[in-house]
XYZ file of C-alpha atoms in Angstrom:
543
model
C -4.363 -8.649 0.237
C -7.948 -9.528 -1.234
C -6.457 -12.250 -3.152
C -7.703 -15.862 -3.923
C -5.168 -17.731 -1.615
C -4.331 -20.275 0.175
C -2.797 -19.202 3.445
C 0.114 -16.810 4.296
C 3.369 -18.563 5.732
C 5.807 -16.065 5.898
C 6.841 -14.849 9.320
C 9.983 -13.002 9.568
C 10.841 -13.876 12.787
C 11.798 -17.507 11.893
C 14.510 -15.807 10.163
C 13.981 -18.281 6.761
C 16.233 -16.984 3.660
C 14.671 -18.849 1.569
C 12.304 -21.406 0.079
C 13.676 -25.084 -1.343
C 11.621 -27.012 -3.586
C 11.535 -30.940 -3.833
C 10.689 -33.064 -6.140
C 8.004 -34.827 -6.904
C 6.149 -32.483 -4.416
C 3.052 -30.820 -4.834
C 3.672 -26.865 -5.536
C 1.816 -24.288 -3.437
C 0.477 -20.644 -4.047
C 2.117 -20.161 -0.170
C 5.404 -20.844 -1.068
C 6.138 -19.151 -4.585
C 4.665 -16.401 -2.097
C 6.501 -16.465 0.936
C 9.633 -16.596 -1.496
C 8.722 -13.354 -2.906
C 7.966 -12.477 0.779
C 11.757 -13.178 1.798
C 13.492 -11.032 -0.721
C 11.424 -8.545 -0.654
C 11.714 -8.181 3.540
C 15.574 -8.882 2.366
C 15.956 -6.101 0.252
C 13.754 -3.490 1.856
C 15.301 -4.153 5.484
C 19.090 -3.833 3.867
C 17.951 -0.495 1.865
C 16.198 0.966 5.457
C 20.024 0.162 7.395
C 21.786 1.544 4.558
C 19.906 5.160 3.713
C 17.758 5.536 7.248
C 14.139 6.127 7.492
C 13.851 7.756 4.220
C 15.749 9.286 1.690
C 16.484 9.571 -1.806
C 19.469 9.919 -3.768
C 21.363 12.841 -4.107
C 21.308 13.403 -7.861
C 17.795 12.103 -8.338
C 16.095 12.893 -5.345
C 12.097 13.061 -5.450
C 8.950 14.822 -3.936
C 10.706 18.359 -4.132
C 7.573 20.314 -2.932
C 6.681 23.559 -4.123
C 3.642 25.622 -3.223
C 1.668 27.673 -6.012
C -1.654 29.382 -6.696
C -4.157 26.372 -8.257
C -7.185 26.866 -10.205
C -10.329 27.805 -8.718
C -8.571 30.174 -5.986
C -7.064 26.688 -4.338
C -3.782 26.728 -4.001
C -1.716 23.443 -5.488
C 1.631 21.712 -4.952
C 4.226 20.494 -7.552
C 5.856 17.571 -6.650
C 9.007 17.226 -8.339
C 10.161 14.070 -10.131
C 12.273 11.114 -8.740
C 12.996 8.442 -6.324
C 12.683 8.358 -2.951
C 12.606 5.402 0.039
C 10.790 5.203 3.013
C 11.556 2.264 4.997
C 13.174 0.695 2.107
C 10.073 0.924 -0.292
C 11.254 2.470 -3.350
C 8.640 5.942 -4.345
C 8.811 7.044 -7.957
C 7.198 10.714 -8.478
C 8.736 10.997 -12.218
C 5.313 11.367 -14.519
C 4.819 9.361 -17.277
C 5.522 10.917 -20.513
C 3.513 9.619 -23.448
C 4.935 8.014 -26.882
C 5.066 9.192 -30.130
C 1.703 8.225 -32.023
C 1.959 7.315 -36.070
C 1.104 10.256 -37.521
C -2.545 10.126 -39.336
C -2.567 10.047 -43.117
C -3.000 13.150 -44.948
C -1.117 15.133 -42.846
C 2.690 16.663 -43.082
C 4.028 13.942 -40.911
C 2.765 11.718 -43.092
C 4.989 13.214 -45.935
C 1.911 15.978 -47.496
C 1.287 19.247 -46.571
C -2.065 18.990 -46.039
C -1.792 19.635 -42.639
C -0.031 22.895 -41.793
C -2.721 24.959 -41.384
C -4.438 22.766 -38.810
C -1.323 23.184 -36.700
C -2.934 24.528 -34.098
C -6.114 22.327 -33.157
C -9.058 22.973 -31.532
C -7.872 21.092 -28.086
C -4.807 23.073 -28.006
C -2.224 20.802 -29.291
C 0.189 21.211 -32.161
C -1.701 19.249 -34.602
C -5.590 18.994 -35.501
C -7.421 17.405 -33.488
C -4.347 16.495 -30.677
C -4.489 17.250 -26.823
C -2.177 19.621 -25.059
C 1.296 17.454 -23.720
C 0.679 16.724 -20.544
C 2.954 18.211 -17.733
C 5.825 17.399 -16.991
C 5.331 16.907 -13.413
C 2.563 15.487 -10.436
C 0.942 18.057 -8.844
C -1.194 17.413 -5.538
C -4.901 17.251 -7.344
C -3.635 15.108 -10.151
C -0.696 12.994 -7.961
C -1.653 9.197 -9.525
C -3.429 7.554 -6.529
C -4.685 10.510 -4.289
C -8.072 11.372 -6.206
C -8.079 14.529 -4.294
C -11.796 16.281 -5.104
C -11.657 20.106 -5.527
C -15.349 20.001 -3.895
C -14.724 18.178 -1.332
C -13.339 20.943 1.702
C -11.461 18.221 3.467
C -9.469 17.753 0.512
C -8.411 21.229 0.222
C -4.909 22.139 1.574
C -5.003 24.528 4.664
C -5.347 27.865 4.639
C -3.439 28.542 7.127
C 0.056 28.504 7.008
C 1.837 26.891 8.236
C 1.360 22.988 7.261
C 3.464 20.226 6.558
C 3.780 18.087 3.223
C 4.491 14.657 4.122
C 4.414 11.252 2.304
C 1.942 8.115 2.744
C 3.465 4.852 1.413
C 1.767 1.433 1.600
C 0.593 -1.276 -0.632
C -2.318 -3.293 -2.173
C -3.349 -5.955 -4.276
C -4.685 -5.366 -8.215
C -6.483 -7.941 -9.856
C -7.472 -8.445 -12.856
C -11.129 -6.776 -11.788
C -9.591 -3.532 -11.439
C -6.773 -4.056 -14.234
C -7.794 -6.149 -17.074
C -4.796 -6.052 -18.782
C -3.623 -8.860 -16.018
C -6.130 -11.225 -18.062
C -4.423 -13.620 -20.526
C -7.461 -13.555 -23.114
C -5.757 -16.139 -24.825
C -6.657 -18.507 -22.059
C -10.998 -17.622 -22.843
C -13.245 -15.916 -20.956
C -14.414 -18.898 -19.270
C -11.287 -19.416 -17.352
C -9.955 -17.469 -13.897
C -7.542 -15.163 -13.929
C -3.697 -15.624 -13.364
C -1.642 -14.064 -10.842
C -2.285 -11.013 -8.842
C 0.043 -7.605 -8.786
C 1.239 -6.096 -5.606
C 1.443 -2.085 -5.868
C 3.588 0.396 -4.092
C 0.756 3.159 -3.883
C 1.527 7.142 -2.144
C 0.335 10.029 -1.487
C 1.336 13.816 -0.744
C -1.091 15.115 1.430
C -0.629 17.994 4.586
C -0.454 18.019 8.009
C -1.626 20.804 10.087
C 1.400 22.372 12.510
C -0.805 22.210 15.513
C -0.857 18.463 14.795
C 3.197 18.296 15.410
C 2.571 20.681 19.278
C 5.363 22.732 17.634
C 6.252 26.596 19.554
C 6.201 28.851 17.454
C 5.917 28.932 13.294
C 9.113 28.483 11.860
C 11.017 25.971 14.389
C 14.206 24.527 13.778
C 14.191 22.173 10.975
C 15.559 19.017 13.307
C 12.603 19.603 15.659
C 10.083 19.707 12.595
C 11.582 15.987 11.584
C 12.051 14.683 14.974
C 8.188 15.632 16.047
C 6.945 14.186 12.555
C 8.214 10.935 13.373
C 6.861 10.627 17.019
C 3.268 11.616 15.039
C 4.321 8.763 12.249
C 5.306 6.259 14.981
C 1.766 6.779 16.401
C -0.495 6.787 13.229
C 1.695 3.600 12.107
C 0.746 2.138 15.263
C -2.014 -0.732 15.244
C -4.429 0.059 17.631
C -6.873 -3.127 17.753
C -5.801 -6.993 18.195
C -7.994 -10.063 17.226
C -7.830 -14.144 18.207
C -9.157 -16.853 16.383
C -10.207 -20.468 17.284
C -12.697 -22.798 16.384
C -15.301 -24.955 18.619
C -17.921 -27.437 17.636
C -20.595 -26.004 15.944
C -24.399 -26.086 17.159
C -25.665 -28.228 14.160
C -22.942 -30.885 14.941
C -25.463 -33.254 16.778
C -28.001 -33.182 14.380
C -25.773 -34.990 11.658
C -23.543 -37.376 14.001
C -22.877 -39.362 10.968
C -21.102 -36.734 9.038
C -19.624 -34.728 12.027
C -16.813 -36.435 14.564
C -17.804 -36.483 18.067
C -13.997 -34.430 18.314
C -14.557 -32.350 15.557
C -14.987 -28.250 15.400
C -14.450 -26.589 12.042
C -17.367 -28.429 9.677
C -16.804 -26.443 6.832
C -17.463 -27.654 3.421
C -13.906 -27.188 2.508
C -10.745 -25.274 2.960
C -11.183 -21.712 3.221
C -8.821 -18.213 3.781
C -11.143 -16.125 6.543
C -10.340 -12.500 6.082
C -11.949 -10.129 8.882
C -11.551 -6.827 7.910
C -12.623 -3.448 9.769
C -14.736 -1.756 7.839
C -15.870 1.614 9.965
C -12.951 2.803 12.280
C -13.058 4.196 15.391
C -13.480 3.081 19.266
C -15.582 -0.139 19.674
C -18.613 1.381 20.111
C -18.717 2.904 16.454
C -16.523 0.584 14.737
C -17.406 -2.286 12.722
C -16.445 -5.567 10.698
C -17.124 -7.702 7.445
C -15.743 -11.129 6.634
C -15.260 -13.213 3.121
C -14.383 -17.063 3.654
C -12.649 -16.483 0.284
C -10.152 -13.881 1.817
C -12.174 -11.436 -0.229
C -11.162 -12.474 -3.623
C -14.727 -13.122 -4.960
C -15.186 -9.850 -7.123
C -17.601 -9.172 -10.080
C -16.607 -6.113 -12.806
C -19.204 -3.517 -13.575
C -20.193 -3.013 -17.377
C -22.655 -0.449 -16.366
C -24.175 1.314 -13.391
C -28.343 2.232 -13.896
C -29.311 3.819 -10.523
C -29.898 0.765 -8.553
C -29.257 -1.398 -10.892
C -25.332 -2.917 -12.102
C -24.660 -5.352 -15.276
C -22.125 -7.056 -14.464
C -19.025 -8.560 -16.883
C -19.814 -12.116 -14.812
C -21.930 -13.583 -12.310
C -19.950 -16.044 -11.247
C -18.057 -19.456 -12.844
C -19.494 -21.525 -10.332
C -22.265 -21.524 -7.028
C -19.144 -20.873 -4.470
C -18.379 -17.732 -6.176
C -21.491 -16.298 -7.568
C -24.168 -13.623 -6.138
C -27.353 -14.737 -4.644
C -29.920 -12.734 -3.080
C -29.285 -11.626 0.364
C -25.657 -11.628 0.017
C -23.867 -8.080 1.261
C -21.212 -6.288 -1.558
C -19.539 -3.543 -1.599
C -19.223 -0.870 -4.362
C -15.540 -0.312 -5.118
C -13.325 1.345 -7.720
C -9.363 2.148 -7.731
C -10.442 5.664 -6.263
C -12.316 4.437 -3.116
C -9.522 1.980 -2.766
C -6.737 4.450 -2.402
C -8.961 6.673 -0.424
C -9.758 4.001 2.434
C -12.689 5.248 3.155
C -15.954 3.293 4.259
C -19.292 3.380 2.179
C -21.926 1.723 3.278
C -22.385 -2.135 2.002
C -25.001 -2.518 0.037
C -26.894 -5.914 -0.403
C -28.843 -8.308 -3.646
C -32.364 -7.571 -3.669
C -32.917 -9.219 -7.099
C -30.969 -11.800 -10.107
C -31.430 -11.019 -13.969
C -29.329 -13.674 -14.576
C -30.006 -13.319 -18.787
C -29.106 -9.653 -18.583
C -26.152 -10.320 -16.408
C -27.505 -7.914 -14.052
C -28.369 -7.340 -9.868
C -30.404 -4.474 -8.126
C -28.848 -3.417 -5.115
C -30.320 -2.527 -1.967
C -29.346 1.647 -2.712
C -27.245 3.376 -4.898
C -23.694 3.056 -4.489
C -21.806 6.209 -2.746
C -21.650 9.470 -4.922
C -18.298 9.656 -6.750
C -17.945 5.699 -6.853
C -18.765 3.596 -9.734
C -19.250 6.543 -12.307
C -16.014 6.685 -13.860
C -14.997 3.119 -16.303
C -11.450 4.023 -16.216
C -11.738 3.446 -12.486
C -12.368 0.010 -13.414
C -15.556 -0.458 -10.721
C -16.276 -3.829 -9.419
C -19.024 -5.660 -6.579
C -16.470 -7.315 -3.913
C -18.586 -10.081 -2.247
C -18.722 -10.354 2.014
C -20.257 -13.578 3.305
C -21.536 -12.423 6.783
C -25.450 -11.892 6.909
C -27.924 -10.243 9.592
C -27.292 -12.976 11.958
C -23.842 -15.697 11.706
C -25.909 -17.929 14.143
C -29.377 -19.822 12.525
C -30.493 -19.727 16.031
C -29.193 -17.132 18.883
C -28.464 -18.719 22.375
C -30.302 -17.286 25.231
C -28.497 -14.529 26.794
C -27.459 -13.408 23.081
C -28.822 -10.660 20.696
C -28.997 -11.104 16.903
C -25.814 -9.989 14.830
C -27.631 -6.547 14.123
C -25.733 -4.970 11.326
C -24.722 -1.240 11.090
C -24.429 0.380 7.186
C -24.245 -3.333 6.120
C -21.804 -4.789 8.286
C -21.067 -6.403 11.730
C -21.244 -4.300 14.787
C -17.512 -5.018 16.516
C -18.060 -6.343 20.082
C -15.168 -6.884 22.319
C -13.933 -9.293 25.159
C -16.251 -12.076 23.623
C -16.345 -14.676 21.380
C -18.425 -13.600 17.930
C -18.897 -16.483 15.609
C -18.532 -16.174 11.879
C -19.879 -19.576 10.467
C -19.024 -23.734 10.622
C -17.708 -23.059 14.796
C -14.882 -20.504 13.471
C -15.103 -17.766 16.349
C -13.370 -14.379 16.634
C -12.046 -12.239 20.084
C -11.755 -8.763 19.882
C -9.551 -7.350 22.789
C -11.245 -4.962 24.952
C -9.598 -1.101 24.383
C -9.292 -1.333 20.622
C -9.524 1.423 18.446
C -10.019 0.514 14.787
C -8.783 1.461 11.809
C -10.751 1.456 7.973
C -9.085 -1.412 6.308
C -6.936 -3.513 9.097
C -7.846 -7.121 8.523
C -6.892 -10.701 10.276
C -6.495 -14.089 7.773
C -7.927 -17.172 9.373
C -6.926 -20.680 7.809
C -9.479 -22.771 7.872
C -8.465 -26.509 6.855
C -10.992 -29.707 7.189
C -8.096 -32.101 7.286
C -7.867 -30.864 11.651
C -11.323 -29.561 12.020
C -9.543 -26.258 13.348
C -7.972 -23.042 12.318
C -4.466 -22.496 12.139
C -3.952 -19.458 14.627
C -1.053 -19.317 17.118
C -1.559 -20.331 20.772
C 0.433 -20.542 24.394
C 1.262 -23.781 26.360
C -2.045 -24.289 27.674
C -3.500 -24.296 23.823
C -5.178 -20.563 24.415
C -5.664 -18.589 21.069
C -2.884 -15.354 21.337
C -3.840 -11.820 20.175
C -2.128 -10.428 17.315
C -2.073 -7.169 15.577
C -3.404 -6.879 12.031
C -1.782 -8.498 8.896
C -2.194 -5.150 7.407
C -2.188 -2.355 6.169
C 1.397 -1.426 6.908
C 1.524 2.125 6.377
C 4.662 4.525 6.254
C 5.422 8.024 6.020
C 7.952 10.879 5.776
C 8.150 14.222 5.761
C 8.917 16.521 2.661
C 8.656 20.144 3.510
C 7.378 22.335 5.678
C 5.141 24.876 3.751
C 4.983 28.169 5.670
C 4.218 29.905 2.533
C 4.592 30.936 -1.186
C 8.621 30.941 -1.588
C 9.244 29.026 1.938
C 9.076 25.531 1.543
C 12.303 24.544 3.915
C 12.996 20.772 2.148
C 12.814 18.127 4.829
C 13.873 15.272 2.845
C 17.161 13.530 3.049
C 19.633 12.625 0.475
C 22.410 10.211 -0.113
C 25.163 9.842 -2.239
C 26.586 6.803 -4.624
C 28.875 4.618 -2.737
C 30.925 3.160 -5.951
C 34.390 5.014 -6.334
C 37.238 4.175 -9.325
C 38.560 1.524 -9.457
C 42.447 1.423 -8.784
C 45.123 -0.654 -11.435
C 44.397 -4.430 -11.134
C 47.528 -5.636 -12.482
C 50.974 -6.505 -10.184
C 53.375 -4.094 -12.261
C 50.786 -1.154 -12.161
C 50.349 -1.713 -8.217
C 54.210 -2.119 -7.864
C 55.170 0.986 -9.669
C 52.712 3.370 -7.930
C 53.226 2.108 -4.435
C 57.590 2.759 -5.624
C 55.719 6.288 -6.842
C 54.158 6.896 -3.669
C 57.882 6.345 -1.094
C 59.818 8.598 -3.639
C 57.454 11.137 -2.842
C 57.448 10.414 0.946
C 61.382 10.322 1.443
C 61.548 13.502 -1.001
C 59.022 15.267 0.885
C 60.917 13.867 4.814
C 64.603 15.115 3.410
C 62.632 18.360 2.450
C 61.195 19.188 5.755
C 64.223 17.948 7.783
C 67.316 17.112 5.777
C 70.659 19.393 6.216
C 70.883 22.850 4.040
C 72.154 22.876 0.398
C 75.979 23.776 0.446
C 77.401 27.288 -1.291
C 78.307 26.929 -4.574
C 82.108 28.180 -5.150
C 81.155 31.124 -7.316
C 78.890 32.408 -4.098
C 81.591 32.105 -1.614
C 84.120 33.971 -3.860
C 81.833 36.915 -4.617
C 81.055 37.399 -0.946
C 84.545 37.374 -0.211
C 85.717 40.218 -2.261
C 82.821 42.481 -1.087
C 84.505 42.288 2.281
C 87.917 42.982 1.174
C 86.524 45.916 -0.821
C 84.895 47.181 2.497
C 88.039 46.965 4.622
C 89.937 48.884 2.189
């Protein structure tokens, strides 16, 4: 969550329901969040026990995949419209339809006839001038937050057949950076922004079968599911743990009337430490960026000139502006959902008039160039070297595309005695972070330990990813549908009043003795006519 906050308190396992203001007490940012926190864990855990692992309901069920031939000779999927939960996150593939625009003057919608012979305009649409409706459905190269690239071959679905469609749910944070609509412009341009958005973000992409170690190409649809989840279980599975502590810094001596003989953390204030993976992988390729301001510190792009960016801002104040030297990276809502790595890029030069900065290199191709992306500089405070001096028996913080080579079974220091531990056998994932709490009030970090006060490992705050599987494409017309559905649980609701009740439960035990005397009461008696008529057929016989 790249977020300007405080701290995180919510942790499920205290088993809180929820959060109790007082009065007369100072209101946090931690617990109007950890509120939302608790119903949201509430709500999500209580849909996952009630529909399963995913599903969707039965009349509006989602993510109905269906192969077809796509532009360009690549093939395409349509993914049908609805809801859909995995793990209790609710999925929405129904598209966006747009409204009904006031109709332009001069034309026959506007009450003339002046425009019926434009009806059909040069971009296709019914009127001059209009664009074609959109469809009415996602398909995989337009699906909202994949920004799957034609020219890209890893993009491309597989050739081969035959390949699983699954779905990839998680979450992020949108600012006002990347949607200025959050801003309150009421409030001036001088002022921060408000509160952040938290958004449910997916993605239909395929698996290969060979992933799934599946005999055979068209298994039984209950070992397709069943060897999807072992493969979900282990791609949802952190791989990497990190401990935090703090010790006293090296500078403390040098300023003994400022710094407590006792103290460790010397910051200049509170701060939010977010260490974030940057490049995945095993140790030896992976690496790491921090922000003391949990990454929040982010600058929106007016304009991208080769090496140079003008910037909407360069800062309110000297915590949260650029300088020379510092590292940024290049981001826009497509590189976001992609999670991939580009190389950070660092402030060679300030035109602080022009609102502009000249980066070290040009951000990645395909980042940056599109405004309705809504690009933005994110700011990361490490630098070539987190120590001013390097102890003997150390090497300088070296950094690798722009950001901190990952080193584990040792203490790394970030800055003011705040010290990370990687655990040794880690393999690292683009976009896992740790939050540190930094507070000045202890000299410490807030980080849980054991009895004998040593910092514990824990896995990464995030990201929580999820999946399920849709369908398992073996073909054009065979797309056997692997999601699951459920039905309403309301029923009608019986007479509420005593008489009603009373006079369908007397209703109910006329029809249960009626039905008893049927199956086992004594046989209906003759009738006197019967028994007279069968008597004179035998007298008639005799004679």
């Amino acid at each position: 969550m790249h977020a300007d906050l405080s701290r995180n308190t919510f942790r499920p396992e205290r088993h809180y329901s929820a959060v109790v203001a007082q009065q007369g007490r100072v209101q946090l940012d931690a617990d109007a969040n950890e509120q939302t926190a608790i119903q949201l864990f509430q709500a999500r855990t209580l849909a996952a026990d009630l529909i399963g692992r995913h599903g969707g309901p039965r009349e509006a069920t989602g993510f109905k995949i269906t192969l077809r031939g796509g532009s360009r000779e690549l093939d395409d999927l349509v993914i049908g419209g609805g809801r859909y939960y995995v793990d209790g996150i609710q999925c929405d593939a129904t598209r966006p339809q747009p409204g009904v625009p006031v109709p332009a003057e001069g034309t026959a919608d506007a009450g003339g006839k002046e425009g019926a012979a434009d009806k059909d305009g040069p971009d296709g649409g019914d009127g001059a001038g209009e664009p074609a409706a959109p469809p009415a459905t996602w398909t995989y190269w337009d699906q909202p937050d994949g920004f799957r690239d034609p020219e890209r071959p890893g993009d491309r679905l597989p050739t081969a057949f035959p390949y699983l469609a699954y779905l990839k749910v998680w979450e992020r944070i949108v600012t006002a950076a990347e949607d200025p609509a959050l801003r309150e412009v009421a409030l001036g341009s001088a002022m921060p922004d408000t509160a952040a958005r938290t958004k449910v973000v997916w993605q239909v992409l395929p698996l290969p079968a060979s992933a799934l170690e599946l005999p055979g190409d068209n298994p039984p649809i209950d070992d397709i599911r069943a060897a999807f989840a072992r493969w979900a279980q282990k791609a949802s599975t952190p791989g990497s743990r990190l401990a935090a502590r703090s010790e006293r810094p090296d500078h403390a001596d040098e300023d003994p009337c400022l710094v407590a003989p006792d103290a460790r953390y010397r910051g200049p204030e509170n701060q939010l430490y977010r260490v974030e993976v940057h490049d995945g992988g095993s140790a030896k390729d992976a690496t790491f960026k921090w922000s003391r301001e949990n990454g929040s510190v982010t600058f929106p792009v007016d304009e991208l000139d080769g090496t140079w960016v003008e910037l909407a801002t360069l800062g309110s104040d000297d915590k949260l502006d650029l300088n020379v030297g510092d590292r940024v990276e290049f981001i826009d809502t497509g590189y976001t959902s992609r999670g991939e790595a580009a190389p950070l890029l660092r402030v060679e030069e300030l035109d602080l008039p022009g609102r502009r900065v000249r980066l070290s290199d040009e951000p990645a191709p395909g980042v940056g160039r599109r405004p309705e992306l809504h690009p933005f500089l994110r700011r990361w405070d490490h630098h070539e070297s987190s120590r001013k001096t390097v102890r003997r028996g150390e090497r300088a913080g070296r950094l690798k595309h722009g950001a901190l080579p990952i080193e584990e079974g040792g203490w790394l220091p970030l800055e003011d005695g705040v010290e990370v531990y990687f655990a040794a056998g880690g393999h690292y994932r683009t976009g896992d972070f740790w939050v540190i709490p930094a507070r000045t009030a202890t000299g410490g970090v807030e980080w849980p330990t054991d009895a004998a006060r040593r910092p514990l490992l824990r896995d990464p705050a995030g990201i929580a990813v999820h999946f399920a599987p849709l369908a398992w494409v073996a073909g054009e017309q065979a797309e056997p549908d692997l999601r699951l559905a459920f039905r309403p649980l309301s029923a009608s609701i019986p007479a509420a009043d005593d008489a009603a009740l009373a006079a369908e439960a007397e209703a109910r035990a006329e029809e249960a003795d009626a039905a008893a005397y049927d199956s086992a009461g004594p046989a209906p008696s003759r009738s006197q006519t019967t028994a007279e008529a069968e008597a004179a057929v035998e007298e008639g016989g005799a004679g």
